[in-house]
């Protein structure tokens, strides 16, 4: 990795000019970007890869409204090294995590220096690794939204906020599932997670799930009812294929937050049996979620990090996979192939 020097005017970036496979990702050297008014420039240390990043690169995700070249990846972490007009100079030198970097913008985090509106960075305490910082944005903000759409609240997460509540996380070994388990446990919920194998059961338990159900081996409805006879208050749902299960375990005034269409893109629901508990189905897409909900999520996730309540790596149920910047294509391929855990691109030490 080349050393940065005073007076540096160029920087390396991963870009794609056209949508397509991972081979579209190229490492180029280009002028180092300058922060515009309202922006900071971040010396990126880690770039986190999520499914949305490869979907955008393939042209099957959110439509890109910017002209190429596009630098991929929303999530990242690093240190602010310059600020644009209107941004407090005190940001310089602050360690940060970054979220939604590349939404309708050309500057994702897979580059040495990324410019980003100051609203899209949050400070990262010295106690938190850059690995953790680059793993927060998409999974944790999405998980926060899913955990805060239930009729009787809460709208904010933190110790005690989910006390007495039962949360079901479908797909507890996934990145969003892992974040949902960690945030729900931090908020004192009873957490039930479903997984598809003993190995994934270990990951969900490491993340903090109180109960783990192998949906390939066990009957999810009867297991959930055995754990909580009145059902569950909040379901964090990765798959429309689970609608029938969700409908059978949702408690009165409960909510099902659907954030993905894995395993099916249409829902069929039993109307009358869902009228009885006044159940709510809430669809979730990070990009178009209310700005206030995302601001709350960023604050609460930062508080959880400061508390030391969330983590990454095997101990937190989220194995890490590191790739150098030159292998950004391999990093994207790993996520596209559904590797278990978190894929990170190491941009600086
Ligand atoms: N709406 C949003 O804003 C938003 C935000 C983030 C992610 N997403 C989307 O959500 C999906 C997951 O993202 P991710 O980063 O968490 O991916 P991931 O790390 O690959 O996790 C996906 C998990 O879902 C599990 N799963 C799949 N089908 C399941 C089912 N029927 N029941 C229970 N678990 C099931 C998988 O495990 P098994 O297959 O082994 O069960 C896997 O553990 C992606 O499609 C992504 O694009 C949407």
GROMACS .gro file of C-alpha atoms and ligand atoms in nm:
model
  397
    1UNK     CA    1   0.000   0.000   0.000
    2UNK     CA    2   0.169   0.331  -0.101
    3UNK     CA    3   0.246   0.581   0.175
    4UNK     CA    4   0.046   0.904   0.172
    5UNK     CA    5   0.260   1.213   0.153
    6UNK     CA    6   0.222   1.585   0.210
    7UNK     CA    7   0.108   1.756  -0.105
    8UNK     CA    8  -0.041   1.437  -0.242
    9UNK     CA    9  -0.269   1.515  -0.534
   10UNK     CA   10  -0.375   1.170  -0.651
   11UNK     CA   11  -0.541   0.872  -0.485
   12UNK     CA   12  -0.643   0.519  -0.578
   13UNK     CA   13  -1.007   0.433  -0.626
   14UNK     CA   14  -1.212   0.133  -0.734
   15UNK     CA   15  -1.450   0.235  -1.012
   16UNK     CA   16  -1.692   0.090  -1.263
   17UNK     CA   17  -1.788   0.265  -1.585
   18UNK     CA   18  -2.069   0.025  -1.682
   19UNK     CA   19  -2.295  -0.202  -1.481
   20UNK     CA   20  -2.213  -0.573  -1.494
   21UNK     CA   21  -2.019  -0.847  -1.317
   22UNK     CA   22  -1.742  -0.803  -1.059
   23UNK     CA   23  -1.486  -0.784  -1.343
   24UNK     CA   24  -1.620  -0.432  -1.412
   25UNK     CA   25  -1.439  -0.312  -1.097
   26UNK     CA   26  -1.107  -0.149  -1.182
   27UNK     CA   27  -0.849   0.018  -0.958
   28UNK     CA   28  -0.749   0.357  -1.100
   29UNK     CA   29  -0.536   0.647  -0.981
   30UNK     CA   30  -0.709   0.980  -1.017
   31UNK     CA   31  -0.707   1.330  -0.863
   32UNK     CA   32  -0.773   1.325  -0.490
   33UNK     CA   33  -1.125   1.465  -0.435
   34UNK     CA   34  -1.182   1.795  -0.254
   35UNK     CA   35  -1.477   1.826  -0.015
   36UNK     CA   36  -1.760   2.047  -0.145
   37UNK     CA   37  -1.959   2.274   0.091
   38UNK     CA   38  -2.122   2.061   0.360
   39UNK     CA   39  -1.889   1.766   0.297
   40UNK     CA   40  -1.594   1.609   0.474
   41UNK     CA   41  -1.313   1.413   0.314
   42UNK     CA   42  -1.235   1.082   0.482
   43UNK     CA   43  -0.906   0.894   0.460
   44UNK     CA   44  -1.074   0.554   0.427
   45UNK     CA   45  -0.935   0.260   0.627
   46UNK     CA   46  -1.204  -0.002   0.562
   47UNK     CA   47  -1.477  -0.028   0.299
   48UNK     CA   48  -1.764  -0.259   0.392
   49UNK     CA   49  -1.943  -0.460   0.121
   50UNK     CA   50  -2.316  -0.535   0.135
   51UNK     CA   51  -2.551  -0.711  -0.109
   52UNK     CA   52  -2.689  -0.372  -0.218
   53UNK     CA   53  -2.343  -0.277  -0.348
   54UNK     CA   54  -2.319  -0.568  -0.592
   55UNK     CA   55  -2.685  -0.528  -0.690
   56UNK     CA   56  -2.617  -0.163  -0.784
   57UNK     CA   57  -2.302  -0.266  -0.969
   58UNK     CA   58  -2.503  -0.523  -1.166
   59UNK     CA   59  -2.770  -0.263  -1.235
   60UNK     CA   60  -3.037  -0.464  -1.055
   61UNK     CA   61  -3.048  -0.258  -0.735
   62UNK     CA   62  -3.148   0.100  -0.680
   63UNK     CA   63  -3.117   0.287  -1.010
   64UNK     CA   64  -2.804   0.495  -1.030
   65UNK     CA   65  -2.875   0.859  -1.110
   66UNK     CA   66  -2.516   0.967  -1.145
   67UNK     CA   67  -2.286   0.959  -1.442
   68UNK     CA   68  -2.005   0.706  -1.428
   69UNK     CA   69  -1.744   0.645  -1.303
   70UNK     CA   70  -1.906   0.508  -0.988
   71UNK     CA   71  -1.705   0.415  -0.678
   72UNK     CA   72  -1.895   0.129  -0.507
   73UNK     CA   73  -1.986   0.058  -0.144
   74UNK     CA   74  -2.193   0.259   0.100
   75UNK     CA   75  -2.029   0.162   0.427
   76UNK     CA   76  -1.683   0.253   0.548
   77UNK     CA   77  -1.463   0.385   0.825
   78UNK     CA   78  -1.163   0.612   0.846
   79UNK     CA   79  -1.040   0.950   0.963
   80UNK     CA   80  -1.161   1.292   0.846
   81UNK     CA   81  -0.868   1.474   0.688
   82UNK     CA   82  -1.037   1.782   0.534
   83UNK     CA   83  -1.366   1.970   0.556
   84UNK     CA   84  -1.565   2.171   0.305
   85UNK     CA   85  -1.713   2.515   0.352
   86UNK     CA   86  -1.964   2.531   0.637
   87UNK     CA   87  -1.830   2.224   0.819
   88UNK     CA   88  -1.662   2.272   1.159
   89UNK     CA   89  -1.284   2.240   1.138
   90UNK     CA   90  -1.301   2.029   1.454
   91UNK     CA   91  -1.398   1.731   1.239
   92UNK     CA   92  -1.042   1.703   1.108
   93UNK     CA   93  -0.868   1.410   1.277
   94UNK     CA   94  -1.193   1.251   1.400
   95UNK     CA   95  -1.236   0.876   1.345
   96UNK     CA   96  -1.571   0.810   1.175
   97UNK     CA   97  -1.805   0.548   1.034
   98UNK     CA   98  -1.983   0.626   0.708
   99UNK     CA   99  -2.333   0.534   0.585
  100UNK     CA  100  -2.521   0.563   0.253
  101UNK     CA  101  -2.206   0.700   0.089
  102UNK     CA  102  -2.297   0.593  -0.263
  103UNK     CA  103  -2.674   0.649  -0.272
  104UNK     CA  104  -2.734   0.874  -0.574
  105UNK     CA  105  -2.370   0.982  -0.537
  106UNK     CA  106  -2.059   0.871  -0.729
  107UNK     CA  107  -1.834   0.852  -0.422
  108UNK     CA  108  -1.860   0.520  -0.241
  109UNK     CA  109  -1.602   0.407   0.011
  110UNK     CA  110  -1.387   0.175  -0.205
  111UNK     CA  111  -1.117   0.440  -0.243
  112UNK     CA  112  -0.836   0.597  -0.043
  113UNK     CA  113  -1.011   0.933  -0.001
  114UNK     CA  114  -1.388   0.967  -0.008
  115UNK     CA  115  -1.590   1.289   0.009
  116UNK     CA  116  -1.926   1.262   0.180
  117UNK     CA  117  -2.189   1.496   0.331
  118UNK     CA  118  -2.109   1.546   0.699
  119UNK     CA  119  -2.459   1.415   0.785
  120UNK     CA  120  -2.342   1.073   0.662
  121UNK     CA  121  -2.052   1.034   0.906
  122UNK     CA  122  -2.070   0.958   1.277
  123UNK     CA  123  -1.780   0.951   1.518
  124UNK     CA  124  -1.619   0.619   1.597
  125UNK     CA  125  -1.468   0.593   1.944
  126UNK     CA  126  -1.104   0.485   1.988
  127UNK     CA  127  -1.234   0.167   2.153
  128UNK     CA  128  -1.400   0.058   1.828
  129UNK     CA  129  -1.204  -0.093   1.540
  130UNK     CA  130  -1.221   0.030   1.183
  131UNK     CA  131  -1.352  -0.322   1.103
  132UNK     CA  132  -1.654  -0.257   1.324
  133UNK     CA  133  -1.699   0.096   1.186
  134UNK     CA  134  -1.722  -0.032   0.828
  135UNK     CA  135  -1.977  -0.299   0.929
  136UNK     CA  136  -2.235  -0.066   1.083
  137UNK     CA  137  -2.410   0.134   0.811
  138UNK     CA  138  -2.641  -0.081   0.599
  139UNK     CA  139  -2.692  -0.375   0.840
  140UNK     CA  140  -2.729  -0.183   1.166
  141UNK     CA  141  -2.935   0.108   1.038
  142UNK     CA  142  -3.168  -0.138   0.862
  143UNK     CA  143  -3.192  -0.353   1.174
  144UNK     CA  144  -3.268  -0.045   1.385
  145UNK     CA  145  -3.552   0.051   1.152
  146UNK     CA  146  -3.693  -0.304   1.165
  147UNK     CA  147  -3.687  -0.301   1.545
  148UNK     CA  148  -3.862   0.037   1.576
  149UNK     CA  149  -4.175   0.010   1.361
  150UNK     CA  150  -4.393  -0.170   1.614
  151UNK     CA  151  -4.719   0.004   1.712
  152UNK     CA  152  -4.638   0.058   2.078
  153UNK     CA  153  -4.277   0.157   2.011
  154UNK     CA  154  -4.005   0.212   2.096
  155UNK     CA  155  -3.876   0.452   1.831
  156UNK     CA  156  -3.533   0.456   1.994
  157UNK     CA  157  -3.316   0.163   2.106
  158UNK     CA  158  -3.096   0.135   2.413
  159UNK     CA  159  -3.081  -0.051   2.743
  160UNK     CA  160  -3.432  -0.126   2.871
  161UNK     CA  161  -3.620   0.000   2.564
  162UNK     CA  162  -3.729  -0.352   2.460
  163UNK     CA  163  -3.762  -0.489   2.812
  164UNK     CA  164  -4.049  -0.741   2.820
  165UNK     CA  165  -4.062  -0.764   2.439
  166UNK     CA  166  -3.997  -1.076   2.236
  167UNK     CA  167  -3.817  -1.031   1.902
  168UNK     CA  168  -3.790  -1.297   1.630
  169UNK     CA  169  -3.500  -1.254   1.388
  170UNK     CA  170  -3.550  -1.469   1.078
  171UNK     CA  171  -3.207  -1.547   0.932
  172UNK     CA  172  -2.999  -1.474   1.243
  173UNK     CA  173  -2.664  -1.556   1.081
  174UNK     CA  174  -2.700  -1.292   0.810
  175UNK     CA  175  -2.542  -0.948   0.841
  176UNK     CA  176  -2.873  -0.768   0.906
  177UNK     CA  177  -2.992  -1.057   1.124
  178UNK     CA  178  -2.672  -1.037   1.328
  179UNK     CA  179  -2.716  -0.661   1.375
  180UNK     CA  180  -3.081  -0.709   1.477
  181UNK     CA  181  -2.985  -0.968   1.739
  182UNK     CA  182  -2.710  -0.747   1.882
  183UNK     CA  183  -2.927  -0.434   1.897
  184UNK     CA  184  -3.227  -0.620   2.040
  185UNK     CA  185  -3.014  -0.783   2.312
  186UNK     CA  186  -2.858  -0.445   2.398
  187UNK     CA  187  -3.214  -0.316   2.436
  188UNK     CA  188  -3.304  -0.603   2.674
  189UNK     CA  189  -3.546  -0.794   2.447
  190UNK     CA  190  -3.581  -1.170   2.458
  191UNK     CA  191  -3.437  -1.267   2.120
  192UNK     CA  192  -3.528  -1.574   1.916
  193UNK     CA  193  -3.335  -1.635   1.594
  194UNK     CA  194  -3.385  -1.882   1.309
  195UNK     CA  195  -3.097  -2.035   1.111
  196UNK     CA  196  -3.042  -2.318   0.862
  197UNK     CA  197  -2.751  -2.515   1.014
  198UNK     CA  198  -2.569  -2.592   1.343
  199UNK     CA  199  -2.279  -2.367   1.232
  200UNK     CA  200  -2.516  -2.075   1.181
  201UNK     CA  201  -2.682  -2.155   1.514
  202UNK     CA  202  -2.347  -2.098   1.684
  203UNK     CA  203  -2.314  -1.760   1.513
  204UNK     CA  204  -2.664  -1.648   1.617
  205UNK     CA  205  -2.595  -1.756   1.975
  206UNK     CA  206  -2.260  -1.571   1.971
  207UNK     CA  207  -2.445  -1.258   1.855
  208UNK     CA  208  -2.661  -1.286   2.167
  209UNK     CA  209  -2.977  -1.475   2.069
  210UNK     CA  210  -3.145  -1.628   2.374
  211UNK     CA  211  -3.305  -1.904   2.165
  212UNK     CA  212  -3.198  -2.038   1.826
  213UNK     CA  213  -3.424  -2.248   1.602
  214UNK     CA  214  -3.293  -2.447   1.306
  215UNK     CA  215  -3.573  -2.393   1.055
  216UNK     CA  216  -3.462  -2.692   0.850
  217UNK     CA  217  -3.482  -2.931   1.149
  218UNK     CA  218  -3.748  -2.783   1.376
  219UNK     CA  219  -4.102  -2.654   1.348
  220UNK     CA  220  -4.058  -2.278   1.391
  221UNK     CA  221  -4.419  -2.204   1.493
  222UNK     CA  222  -4.436  -2.461   1.772
  223UNK     CA  223  -4.085  -2.373   1.896
  224UNK     CA  224  -4.167  -2.001   1.911
  225UNK     CA  225  -4.500  -2.070   2.087
  226UNK     CA  226  -4.317  -2.294   2.335
  227UNK     CA  227  -4.074  -2.010   2.414
  228UNK     CA  228  -4.341  -1.737   2.420
  229UNK     CA  229  -4.698  -1.865   2.435
  230UNK     CA  230  -4.842  -1.518   2.355
  231UNK     CA  231  -4.624  -1.491   2.041
  232UNK     CA  232  -4.363  -1.232   1.942
  233UNK     CA  233  -4.389  -0.853   1.929
  234UNK     CA  234  -4.148  -0.779   1.647
  235UNK     CA  235  -4.026  -0.994   1.359
  236UNK     CA  236  -3.720  -0.892   1.158
  237UNK     CA  237  -3.790  -1.070   0.831
  238UNK     CA  238  -3.547  -1.155   0.551
  239UNK     CA  239  -3.783  -1.371   0.346
  240UNK     CA  240  -4.136  -1.337   0.212
  241UNK     CA  241  -4.144  -1.718   0.214
  242UNK     CA  242  -4.183  -1.701   0.594
  243UNK     CA  243  -4.512  -1.508   0.582
  244UNK     CA  244  -4.721  -1.804   0.698
  245UNK     CA  245  -4.491  -1.866   0.996
  246UNK     CA  246  -4.490  -1.497   1.085
  247UNK     CA  247  -4.870  -1.481   1.069
  248UNK     CA  248  -4.893  -1.773   1.314
  249UNK     CA  249  -4.657  -1.631   1.577
  250UNK     CA  250  -4.723  -1.256   1.571
  251UNK     CA  251  -4.854  -1.122   1.904
  252UNK     CA  252  -5.124  -0.858   1.955
  253UNK     CA  253  -5.008  -0.521   1.812
  254UNK     CA  254  -4.701  -0.694   1.676
  255UNK     CA  255  -4.514  -0.600   1.360
  256UNK     CA  256  -4.335  -0.789   1.086
  257UNK     CA  257  -4.061  -0.577   0.927
  258UNK     CA  258  -3.979  -0.720   0.585
  259UNK     CA  259  -3.644  -0.595   0.455
  260UNK     CA  260  -3.570  -0.847   0.176
  261UNK     CA  261  -3.742  -1.068  -0.076
  262UNK     CA  262  -3.509  -1.369  -0.042
  263UNK     CA  263  -3.702  -1.682  -0.139
  264UNK     CA  264  -4.005  -1.506  -0.293
  265UNK     CA  265  -4.116  -1.162  -0.402
  266UNK     CA  266  -4.489  -1.183  -0.329
  267UNK     CA  267  -4.682  -1.218  -0.005
  268UNK     CA  268  -5.009  -1.396   0.068
  269UNK     CA  269  -5.151  -1.325   0.412
  270UNK     CA  270  -5.453  -1.455   0.606
  271UNK     CA  271  -5.654  -1.135   0.657
  272UNK     CA  272  -5.893  -1.230   0.939
  273UNK     CA  273  -5.637  -1.401   1.161
  274UNK     CA  274  -5.414  -1.094   1.128
  275UNK     CA  275  -5.704  -0.856   1.202
  276UNK     CA  276  -5.752  -1.020   1.539
  277UNK     CA  277  -5.413  -0.914   1.684
  278UNK     CA  278  -5.413  -0.580   1.492
  279UNK     CA  279  -5.089  -0.700   1.334
  280UNK     CA  280  -4.878  -0.476   1.115
  281UNK     CA  281  -4.666  -0.563   0.809
  282UNK     CA  282  -4.403  -0.296   0.751
  283UNK     CA  283  -4.184  -0.297   0.441
  284UNK     CA  284  -3.838  -0.153   0.491
  285UNK     CA  285  -3.593  -0.002   0.245
  286UNK     CA  286  -3.306   0.188   0.395
  287UNK     CA  287  -3.275   0.451   0.121
  288UNK     CA  288  -3.632   0.577   0.140
  289UNK     CA  289  -3.687   0.531   0.516
  290UNK     CA  290  -3.784   0.853   0.700
  291UNK     CA  291  -3.485   1.083   0.758
  292UNK     CA  292  -3.571   1.109   1.129
  293UNK     CA  293  -3.574   0.729   1.169
  294UNK     CA  294  -3.229   0.710   1.011
  295UNK     CA  295  -3.095   0.993   1.227
  296UNK     CA  296  -3.222   0.809   1.538
  297UNK     CA  297  -3.064   0.488   1.411
  298UNK     CA  298  -2.724   0.649   1.356
  299UNK     CA  299  -2.734   0.802   1.707
  300UNK     CA  300  -2.845   0.479   1.874
  301UNK     CA  301  -2.600   0.258   1.686
  302UNK     CA  302  -2.321   0.500   1.783
  303UNK     CA  303  -2.435   0.474   2.147
  304UNK     CA  304  -2.428   0.094   2.126
  305UNK     CA  305  -2.073   0.110   1.989
  306UNK     CA  306  -1.969   0.346   2.270
  307UNK     CA  307  -2.123   0.103   2.521
  308UNK     CA  308  -1.914  -0.178   2.373
  309UNK     CA  309  -2.245  -0.359   2.316
  310UNK     CA  310  -2.196  -0.449   1.949
  311UNK     CA  311  -1.905  -0.611   1.769
  312UNK     CA  312  -1.783  -0.802   1.468
  313UNK     CA  313  -1.580  -1.121   1.423
  314UNK     CA  314  -1.648  -1.476   1.539
  315UNK     CA  315  -1.710  -1.369   1.900
  316UNK     CA  316  -1.996  -1.148   1.780
  317UNK     CA  317  -2.133  -1.409   1.537
  318UNK     CA  318  -2.004  -1.227   1.228
  319UNK     CA  319  -1.686  -1.381   1.077
  320UNK     CA  320  -1.471  -1.127   0.893
  321UNK     CA  321  -1.328  -1.168   0.541
  322UNK     CA  322  -1.059  -0.916   0.444
  323UNK     CA  323  -0.956  -0.825   0.089
  324UNK     CA  324  -0.698  -0.570  -0.032
  325UNK     CA  325  -0.819  -0.280  -0.249
  326UNK     CA  326  -0.670  -0.448  -0.557
  327UNK     CA  327  -0.905  -0.743  -0.498
  328UNK     CA  328  -1.225  -0.541  -0.473
  329UNK     CA  329  -1.375  -0.762  -0.745
  330UNK     CA  330  -1.309  -1.071  -0.532
  331UNK     CA  331  -1.467  -0.897  -0.234
  332UNK     CA  332  -1.782  -0.824  -0.434
  333UNK     CA  333  -1.786  -1.180  -0.569
  334UNK     CA  334  -1.773  -1.319  -0.214
  335UNK     CA  335  -2.080  -1.118  -0.111
  336UNK     CA  336  -2.258  -1.209  -0.432
  337UNK     CA  337  -2.186  -1.576  -0.349
  338UNK     CA  338  -2.347  -1.525  -0.004
  339UNK     CA  339  -2.035  -1.577   0.206
  340UNK     CA  340  -2.129  -1.608   0.573
  341UNK     CA  341  -2.009  -1.303   0.765
  342UNK     CA  342  -1.879  -0.958   0.674
  343UNK     CA  343  -1.664  -0.872   0.374
  344UNK     CA  344  -1.426  -0.581   0.423
  345UNK     CA  345  -1.184  -0.413   0.186
  346UNK     CA  346  -0.866  -0.300   0.363
  347UNK     CA  347  -0.784   0.041   0.218
  348UNK     CA  348  -0.532   0.150   0.482
  349UNK     CA  349  -0.389  -0.014   0.800
  350LIG     N1  350  -3.436  -0.331   0.266
  350LIG     C1  351  -3.316  -0.285   0.298
  350LIG     O1  352  -3.295  -0.165   0.321
  350LIG     C2  353  -3.204  -0.384   0.307
  350LIG     C3  354  -3.092  -0.356   0.386
  350LIG     C4  355  -2.993  -0.452   0.398
  350LIG     C5  356  -3.004  -0.573   0.327
  350LIG     N2  357  -3.111  -0.593   0.247
  350LIG     C6  358  -3.125  -0.719   0.174
  350LIG     O2  359  -3.143  -0.820   0.271
  350LIG     C7  360  -3.087  -0.942   0.225
  350LIG     C8  361  -2.992  -0.995   0.331
  350LIG     O3  362  -2.883  -0.906   0.347
  350LIG     P1  363  -2.763  -0.946   0.442
  350LIG     O4  364  -2.654  -0.848   0.422
  350LIG     O5  365  -2.810  -0.973   0.580
  350LIG     O6  366  -2.722  -1.085   0.370
  350LIG     P2  367  -2.654  -1.216   0.428
  350LIG     O7  368  -2.548  -1.181   0.526
  350LIG     O8  369  -2.618  -1.298   0.309
  350LIG     O9  370  -2.771  -1.288   0.508
  350LIG     C9  371  -2.887  -1.340   0.453
  350LIG    C10  372  -2.938  -1.443   0.554
  350LIG    O10  373  -3.073  -1.475   0.525
  350LIG    C11  374  -3.090  -1.612   0.556
  350LIG     N3  375  -3.211  -1.662   0.493
  350LIG    C12  376  -3.238  -1.671   0.361
  350LIG     N4  377  -3.362  -1.722   0.343
  350LIG    C13  378  -3.413  -1.745   0.466
  350LIG    C14  379  -3.535  -1.795   0.516
  350LIG     N5  380  -3.634  -1.837   0.433
  350LIG     N6  381  -3.555  -1.802   0.650
  350LIG    C15  382  -3.460  -1.762   0.735
  350LIG     N7  383  -3.340  -1.714   0.693
  350LIG    C16  384  -3.317  -1.706   0.562
  350LIG    C17  385  -2.960  -1.673   0.506
  350LIG    O11  386  -2.929  -1.795   0.566
  350LIG     P3  387  -2.983  -1.936   0.516
  350LIG    O12  388  -3.009  -1.925   0.368
  350LIG    O13  389  -2.876  -2.033   0.549
  350LIG    O14  390  -3.104  -1.955   0.595
  350LIG    C18  391  -2.857  -1.569   0.549
  350LIG    O15  392  -2.808  -1.598   0.679
  350LIG    C19  393  -3.022  -0.911   0.090
  350LIG    O16  394  -3.114  -0.944  -0.013
  350LIG    C20  395  -3.003  -0.760   0.095
  350LIG    O17  396  -2.998  -0.702  -0.033
  350LIG    C21  397  -3.212  -0.502   0.237
   0.00000   0.00000   0.00000
